[in-house]
PDB file of C-alpha atoms in Angstrom:
ATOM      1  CA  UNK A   1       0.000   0.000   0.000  1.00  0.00           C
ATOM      2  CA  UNK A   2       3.042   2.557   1.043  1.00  0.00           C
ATOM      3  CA  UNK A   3       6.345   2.271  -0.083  1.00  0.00           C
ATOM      4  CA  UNK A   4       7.323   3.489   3.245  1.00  0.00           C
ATOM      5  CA  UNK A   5       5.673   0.546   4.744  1.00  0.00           C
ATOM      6  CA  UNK A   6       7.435  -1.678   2.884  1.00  0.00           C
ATOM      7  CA  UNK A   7      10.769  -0.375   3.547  1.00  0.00           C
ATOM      8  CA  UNK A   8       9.691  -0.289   7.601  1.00  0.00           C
ATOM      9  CA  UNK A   9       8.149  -3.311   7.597  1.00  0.00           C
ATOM     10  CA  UNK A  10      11.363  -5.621   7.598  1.00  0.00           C
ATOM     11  CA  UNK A  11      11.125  -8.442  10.138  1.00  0.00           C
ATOM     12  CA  UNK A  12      10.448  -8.416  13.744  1.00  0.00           C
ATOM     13  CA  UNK A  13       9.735  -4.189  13.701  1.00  0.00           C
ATOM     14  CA  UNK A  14       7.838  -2.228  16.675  1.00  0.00           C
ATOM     15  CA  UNK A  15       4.431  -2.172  16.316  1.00  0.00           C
ATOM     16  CA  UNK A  16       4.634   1.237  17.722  1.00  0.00           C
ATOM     17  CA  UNK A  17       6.834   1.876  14.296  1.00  0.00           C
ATOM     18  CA  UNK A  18       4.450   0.716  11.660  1.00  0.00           C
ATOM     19  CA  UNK A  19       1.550   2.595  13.520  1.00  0.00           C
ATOM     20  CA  UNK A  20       3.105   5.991  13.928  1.00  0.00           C
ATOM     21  CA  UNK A  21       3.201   5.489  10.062  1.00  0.00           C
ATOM     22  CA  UNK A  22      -0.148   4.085   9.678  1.00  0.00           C
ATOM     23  CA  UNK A  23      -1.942   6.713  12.126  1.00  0.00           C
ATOM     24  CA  UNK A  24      -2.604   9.287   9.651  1.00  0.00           C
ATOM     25  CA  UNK A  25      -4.410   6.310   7.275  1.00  0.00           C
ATOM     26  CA  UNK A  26      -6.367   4.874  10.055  1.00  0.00           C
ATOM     27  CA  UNK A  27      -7.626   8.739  11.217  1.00  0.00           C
ATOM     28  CA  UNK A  28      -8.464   8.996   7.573  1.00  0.00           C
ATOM     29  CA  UNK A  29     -10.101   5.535   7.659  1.00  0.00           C
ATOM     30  CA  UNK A  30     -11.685   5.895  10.287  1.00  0.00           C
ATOM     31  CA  UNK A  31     -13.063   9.310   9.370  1.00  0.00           C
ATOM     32  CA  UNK A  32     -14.649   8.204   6.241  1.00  0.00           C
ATOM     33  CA  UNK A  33     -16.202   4.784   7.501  1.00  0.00           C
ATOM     34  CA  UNK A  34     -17.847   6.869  10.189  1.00  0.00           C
ATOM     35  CA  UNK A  35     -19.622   8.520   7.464  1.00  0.00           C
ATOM     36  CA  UNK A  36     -20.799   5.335   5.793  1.00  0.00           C
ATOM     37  CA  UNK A  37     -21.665   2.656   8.393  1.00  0.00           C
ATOM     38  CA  UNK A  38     -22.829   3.454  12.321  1.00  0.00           C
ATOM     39  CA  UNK A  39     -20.928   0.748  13.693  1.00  0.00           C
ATOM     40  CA  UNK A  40     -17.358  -0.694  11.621  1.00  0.00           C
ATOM     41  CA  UNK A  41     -14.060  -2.589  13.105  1.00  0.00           C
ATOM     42  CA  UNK A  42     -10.327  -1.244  12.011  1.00  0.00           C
ATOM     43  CA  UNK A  43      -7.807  -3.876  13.337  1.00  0.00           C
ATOM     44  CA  UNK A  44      -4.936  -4.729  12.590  1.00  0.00           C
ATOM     45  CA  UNK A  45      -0.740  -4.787  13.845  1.00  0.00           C
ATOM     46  CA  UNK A  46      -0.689  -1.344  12.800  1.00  0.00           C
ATOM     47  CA  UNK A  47      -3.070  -0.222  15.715  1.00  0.00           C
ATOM     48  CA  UNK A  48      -1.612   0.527  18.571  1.00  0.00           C
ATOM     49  CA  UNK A  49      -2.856   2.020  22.042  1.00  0.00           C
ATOM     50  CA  UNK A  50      -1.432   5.632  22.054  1.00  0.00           C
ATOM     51  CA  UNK A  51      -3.624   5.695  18.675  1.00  0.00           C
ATOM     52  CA  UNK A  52      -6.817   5.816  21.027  1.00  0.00           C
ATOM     53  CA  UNK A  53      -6.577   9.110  22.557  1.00  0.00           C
ATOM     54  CA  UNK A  54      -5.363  10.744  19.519  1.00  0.00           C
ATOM     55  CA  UNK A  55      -7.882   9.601  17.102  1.00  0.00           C
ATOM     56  CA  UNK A  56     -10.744  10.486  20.015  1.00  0.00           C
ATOM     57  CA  UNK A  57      -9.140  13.892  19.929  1.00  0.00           C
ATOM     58  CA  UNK A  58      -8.922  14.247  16.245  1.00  0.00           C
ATOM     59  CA  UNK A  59     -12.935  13.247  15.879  1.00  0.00           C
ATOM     60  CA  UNK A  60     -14.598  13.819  18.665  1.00  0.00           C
ATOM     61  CA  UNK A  61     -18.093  12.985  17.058  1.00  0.00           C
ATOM     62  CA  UNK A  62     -16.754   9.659  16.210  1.00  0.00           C
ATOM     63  CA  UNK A  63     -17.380   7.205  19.553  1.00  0.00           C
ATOM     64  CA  UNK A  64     -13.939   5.029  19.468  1.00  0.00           C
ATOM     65  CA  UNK A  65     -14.384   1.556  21.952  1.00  0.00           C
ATOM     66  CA  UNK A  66     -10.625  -0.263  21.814  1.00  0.00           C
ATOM     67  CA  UNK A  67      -9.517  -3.885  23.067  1.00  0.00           C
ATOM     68  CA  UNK A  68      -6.531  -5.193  22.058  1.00  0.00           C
ATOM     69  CA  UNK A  69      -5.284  -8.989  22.223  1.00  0.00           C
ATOM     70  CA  UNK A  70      -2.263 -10.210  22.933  1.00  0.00           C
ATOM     71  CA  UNK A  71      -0.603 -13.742  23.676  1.00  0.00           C
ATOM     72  CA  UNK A  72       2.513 -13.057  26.422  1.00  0.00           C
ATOM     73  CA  UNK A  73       2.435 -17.295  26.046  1.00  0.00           C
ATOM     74  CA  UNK A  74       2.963 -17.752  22.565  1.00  0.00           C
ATOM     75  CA  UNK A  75       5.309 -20.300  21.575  1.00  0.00           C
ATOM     76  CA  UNK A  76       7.143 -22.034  18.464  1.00  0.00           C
ATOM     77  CA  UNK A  77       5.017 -24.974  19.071  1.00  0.00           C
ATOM     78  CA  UNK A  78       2.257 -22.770  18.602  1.00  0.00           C
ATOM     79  CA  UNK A  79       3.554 -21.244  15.200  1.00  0.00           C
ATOM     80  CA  UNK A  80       4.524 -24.703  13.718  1.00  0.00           C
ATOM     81  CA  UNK A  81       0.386 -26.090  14.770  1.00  0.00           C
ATOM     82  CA  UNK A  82      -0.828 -22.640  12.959  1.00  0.00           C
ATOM     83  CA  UNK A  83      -3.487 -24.311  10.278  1.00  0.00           C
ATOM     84  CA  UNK A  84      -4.774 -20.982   9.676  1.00  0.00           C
ATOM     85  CA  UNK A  85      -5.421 -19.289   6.546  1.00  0.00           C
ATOM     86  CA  UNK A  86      -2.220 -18.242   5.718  1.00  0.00           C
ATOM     87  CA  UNK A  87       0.465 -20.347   7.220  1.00  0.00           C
ATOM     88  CA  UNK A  88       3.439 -17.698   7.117  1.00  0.00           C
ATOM     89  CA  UNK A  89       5.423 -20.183   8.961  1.00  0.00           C
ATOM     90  CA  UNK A  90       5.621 -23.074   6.468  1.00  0.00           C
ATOM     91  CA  UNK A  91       9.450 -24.064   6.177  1.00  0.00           C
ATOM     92  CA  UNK A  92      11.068 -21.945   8.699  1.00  0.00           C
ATOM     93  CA  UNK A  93      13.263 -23.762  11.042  1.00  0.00           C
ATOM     94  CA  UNK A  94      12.769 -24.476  14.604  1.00  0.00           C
ATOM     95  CA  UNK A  95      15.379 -21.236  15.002  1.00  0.00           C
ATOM     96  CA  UNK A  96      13.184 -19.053  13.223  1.00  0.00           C
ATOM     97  CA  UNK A  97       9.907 -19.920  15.088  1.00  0.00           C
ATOM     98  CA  UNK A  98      10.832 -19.751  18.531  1.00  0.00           C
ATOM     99  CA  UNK A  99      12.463 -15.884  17.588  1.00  0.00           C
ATOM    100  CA  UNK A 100       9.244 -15.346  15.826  1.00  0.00           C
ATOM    101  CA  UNK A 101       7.210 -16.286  19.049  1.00  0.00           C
ATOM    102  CA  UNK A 102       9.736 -14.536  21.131  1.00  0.00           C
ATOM    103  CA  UNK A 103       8.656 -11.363  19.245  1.00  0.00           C
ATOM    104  CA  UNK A 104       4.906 -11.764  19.379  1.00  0.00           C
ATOM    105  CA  UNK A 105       4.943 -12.814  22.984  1.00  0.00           C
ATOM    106  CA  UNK A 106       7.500  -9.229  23.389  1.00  0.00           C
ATOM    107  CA  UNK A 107       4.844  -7.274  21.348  1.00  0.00           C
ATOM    108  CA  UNK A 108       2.374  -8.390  23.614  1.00  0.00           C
ATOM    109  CA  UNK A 109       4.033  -7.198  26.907  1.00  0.00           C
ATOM    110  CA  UNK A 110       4.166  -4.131  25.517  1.00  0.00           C
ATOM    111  CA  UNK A 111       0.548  -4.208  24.130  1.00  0.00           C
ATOM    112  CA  UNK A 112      -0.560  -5.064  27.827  1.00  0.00           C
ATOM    113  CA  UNK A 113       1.622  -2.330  29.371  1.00  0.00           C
ATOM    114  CA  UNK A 114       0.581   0.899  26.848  1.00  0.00           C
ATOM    115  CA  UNK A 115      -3.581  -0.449  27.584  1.00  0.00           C
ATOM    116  CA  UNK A 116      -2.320  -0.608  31.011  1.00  0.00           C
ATOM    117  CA  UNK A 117      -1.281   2.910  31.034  1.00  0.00           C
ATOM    118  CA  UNK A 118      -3.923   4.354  29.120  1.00  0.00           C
ATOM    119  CA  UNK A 119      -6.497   2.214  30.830  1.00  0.00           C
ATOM    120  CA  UNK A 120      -7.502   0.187  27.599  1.00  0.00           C
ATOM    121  CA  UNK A 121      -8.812  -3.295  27.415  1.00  0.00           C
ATOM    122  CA  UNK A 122      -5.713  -5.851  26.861  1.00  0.00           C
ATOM    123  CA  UNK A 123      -6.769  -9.562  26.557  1.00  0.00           C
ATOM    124  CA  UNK A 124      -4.088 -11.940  26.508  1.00  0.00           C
ATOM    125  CA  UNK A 125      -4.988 -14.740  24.481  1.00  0.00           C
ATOM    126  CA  UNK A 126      -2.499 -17.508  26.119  1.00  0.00           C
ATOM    127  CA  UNK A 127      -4.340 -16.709  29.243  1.00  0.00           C
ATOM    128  CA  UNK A 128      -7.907 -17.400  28.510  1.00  0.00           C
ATOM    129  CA  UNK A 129      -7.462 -19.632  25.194  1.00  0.00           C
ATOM    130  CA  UNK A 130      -9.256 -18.127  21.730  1.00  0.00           C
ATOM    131  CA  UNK A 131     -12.673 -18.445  21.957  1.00  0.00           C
ATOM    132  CA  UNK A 132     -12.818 -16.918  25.727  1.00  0.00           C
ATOM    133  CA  UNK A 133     -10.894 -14.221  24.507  1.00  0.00           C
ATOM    134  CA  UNK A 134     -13.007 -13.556  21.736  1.00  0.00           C
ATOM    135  CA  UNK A 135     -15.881 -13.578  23.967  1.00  0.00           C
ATOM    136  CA  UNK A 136     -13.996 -11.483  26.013  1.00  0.00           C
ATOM    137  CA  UNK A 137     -13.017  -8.854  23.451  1.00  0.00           C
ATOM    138  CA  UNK A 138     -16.392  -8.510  21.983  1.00  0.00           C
ATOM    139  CA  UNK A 139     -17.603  -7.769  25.207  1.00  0.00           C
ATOM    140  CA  UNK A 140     -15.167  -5.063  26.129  1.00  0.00           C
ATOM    141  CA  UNK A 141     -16.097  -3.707  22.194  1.00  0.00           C
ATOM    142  CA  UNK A 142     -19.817  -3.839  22.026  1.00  0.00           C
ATOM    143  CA  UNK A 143     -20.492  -3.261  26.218  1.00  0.00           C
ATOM    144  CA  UNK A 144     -22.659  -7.205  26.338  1.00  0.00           C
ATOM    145  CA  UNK A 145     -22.206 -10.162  26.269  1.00  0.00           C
ATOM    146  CA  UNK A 146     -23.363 -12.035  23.099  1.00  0.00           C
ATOM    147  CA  UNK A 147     -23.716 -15.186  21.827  1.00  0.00           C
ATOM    148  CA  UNK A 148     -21.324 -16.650  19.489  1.00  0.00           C
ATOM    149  CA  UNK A 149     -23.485 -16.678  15.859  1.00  0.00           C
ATOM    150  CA  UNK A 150     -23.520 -12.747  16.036  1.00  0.00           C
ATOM    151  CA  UNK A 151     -21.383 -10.839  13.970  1.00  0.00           C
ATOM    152  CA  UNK A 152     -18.638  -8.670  15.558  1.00  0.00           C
ATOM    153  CA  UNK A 153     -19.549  -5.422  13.315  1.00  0.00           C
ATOM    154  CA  UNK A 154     -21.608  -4.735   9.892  1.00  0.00           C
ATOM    155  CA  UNK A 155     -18.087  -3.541   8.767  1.00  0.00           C
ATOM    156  CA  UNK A 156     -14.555  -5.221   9.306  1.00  0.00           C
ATOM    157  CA  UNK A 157     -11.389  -2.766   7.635  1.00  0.00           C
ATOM    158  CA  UNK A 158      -7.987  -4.647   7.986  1.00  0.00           C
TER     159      UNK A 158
END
């Protein structure tokens, strides 16, 4: 999308990095889809918590409601079972997994510790396993409890 991004994105980078470079996007984002839809999801590695305040500030018409997950447990065993949709990890070595989960689960402490400071939702997923934390983070994003056939939003943006 940006050529800047690219050239950041290199590797096991801050997320605080790519989203100091992504927050003008996401504003703009954000500012149009509150135009369109009353109720739409941004998420992705590029938001981070300082990005709260400042897009509250920067539209205050615009009612922002934050969670962010984390896994502070993640391990290479957990990379190499990854069946998902896009299995990123296919070939790497043993090496390569365990510094990738290294990084997520250091990504995560600091995830926790900025909603910590800010006094933002963090779940952790290693903590409560994935469906409780997806219970968990819908609650903290729509203010109920729901059951599990209801959509998250009308509108996802990644």
């Amino acid at each position: 999308m940006l050529p800047e991004l690219d050239e950041l994105d290199q590797g096991d980078v801050p997320g605080t990095a790519v989203g100091d470079l992504m927050y003008p996007h996401i504003e703009q984002a954000v500012e149009v889809c509150s135009e369109e839809a009353e109720q739409f999801m941004v998420e992705g590695p590029e938001i981070v918590p300082a990005m709260v305040p400042r897009l509250a500030a920067a539209l205050p018409t615009v009612t922002i409601r934050a969670c962010f997950l984390g896994n502070t447990r993640f391990s290479g065993d957990d990379l190499a079972g990854y069946r998902g949709p896009k299995p990123q990890h296919a070939g790497a070595t043993r090496t390569e997994l365990d510094a990738a989960a290294a990084w997520i689960r250091h990504e995560s402490g600091l995830l926790r510790r900025g909603c910590g400071r800010l006094s933002l939702p963090y779940v952790d997923v290693g903590d409560l396993g994935f469906e409780a934390a997806m219970m968990e983070a819908r609650r903290h994003l729509l203010g109920r409890q729901f059951l599990k056939h209801e959509p998250l939003a009308p509108r996802t943006l990644s």
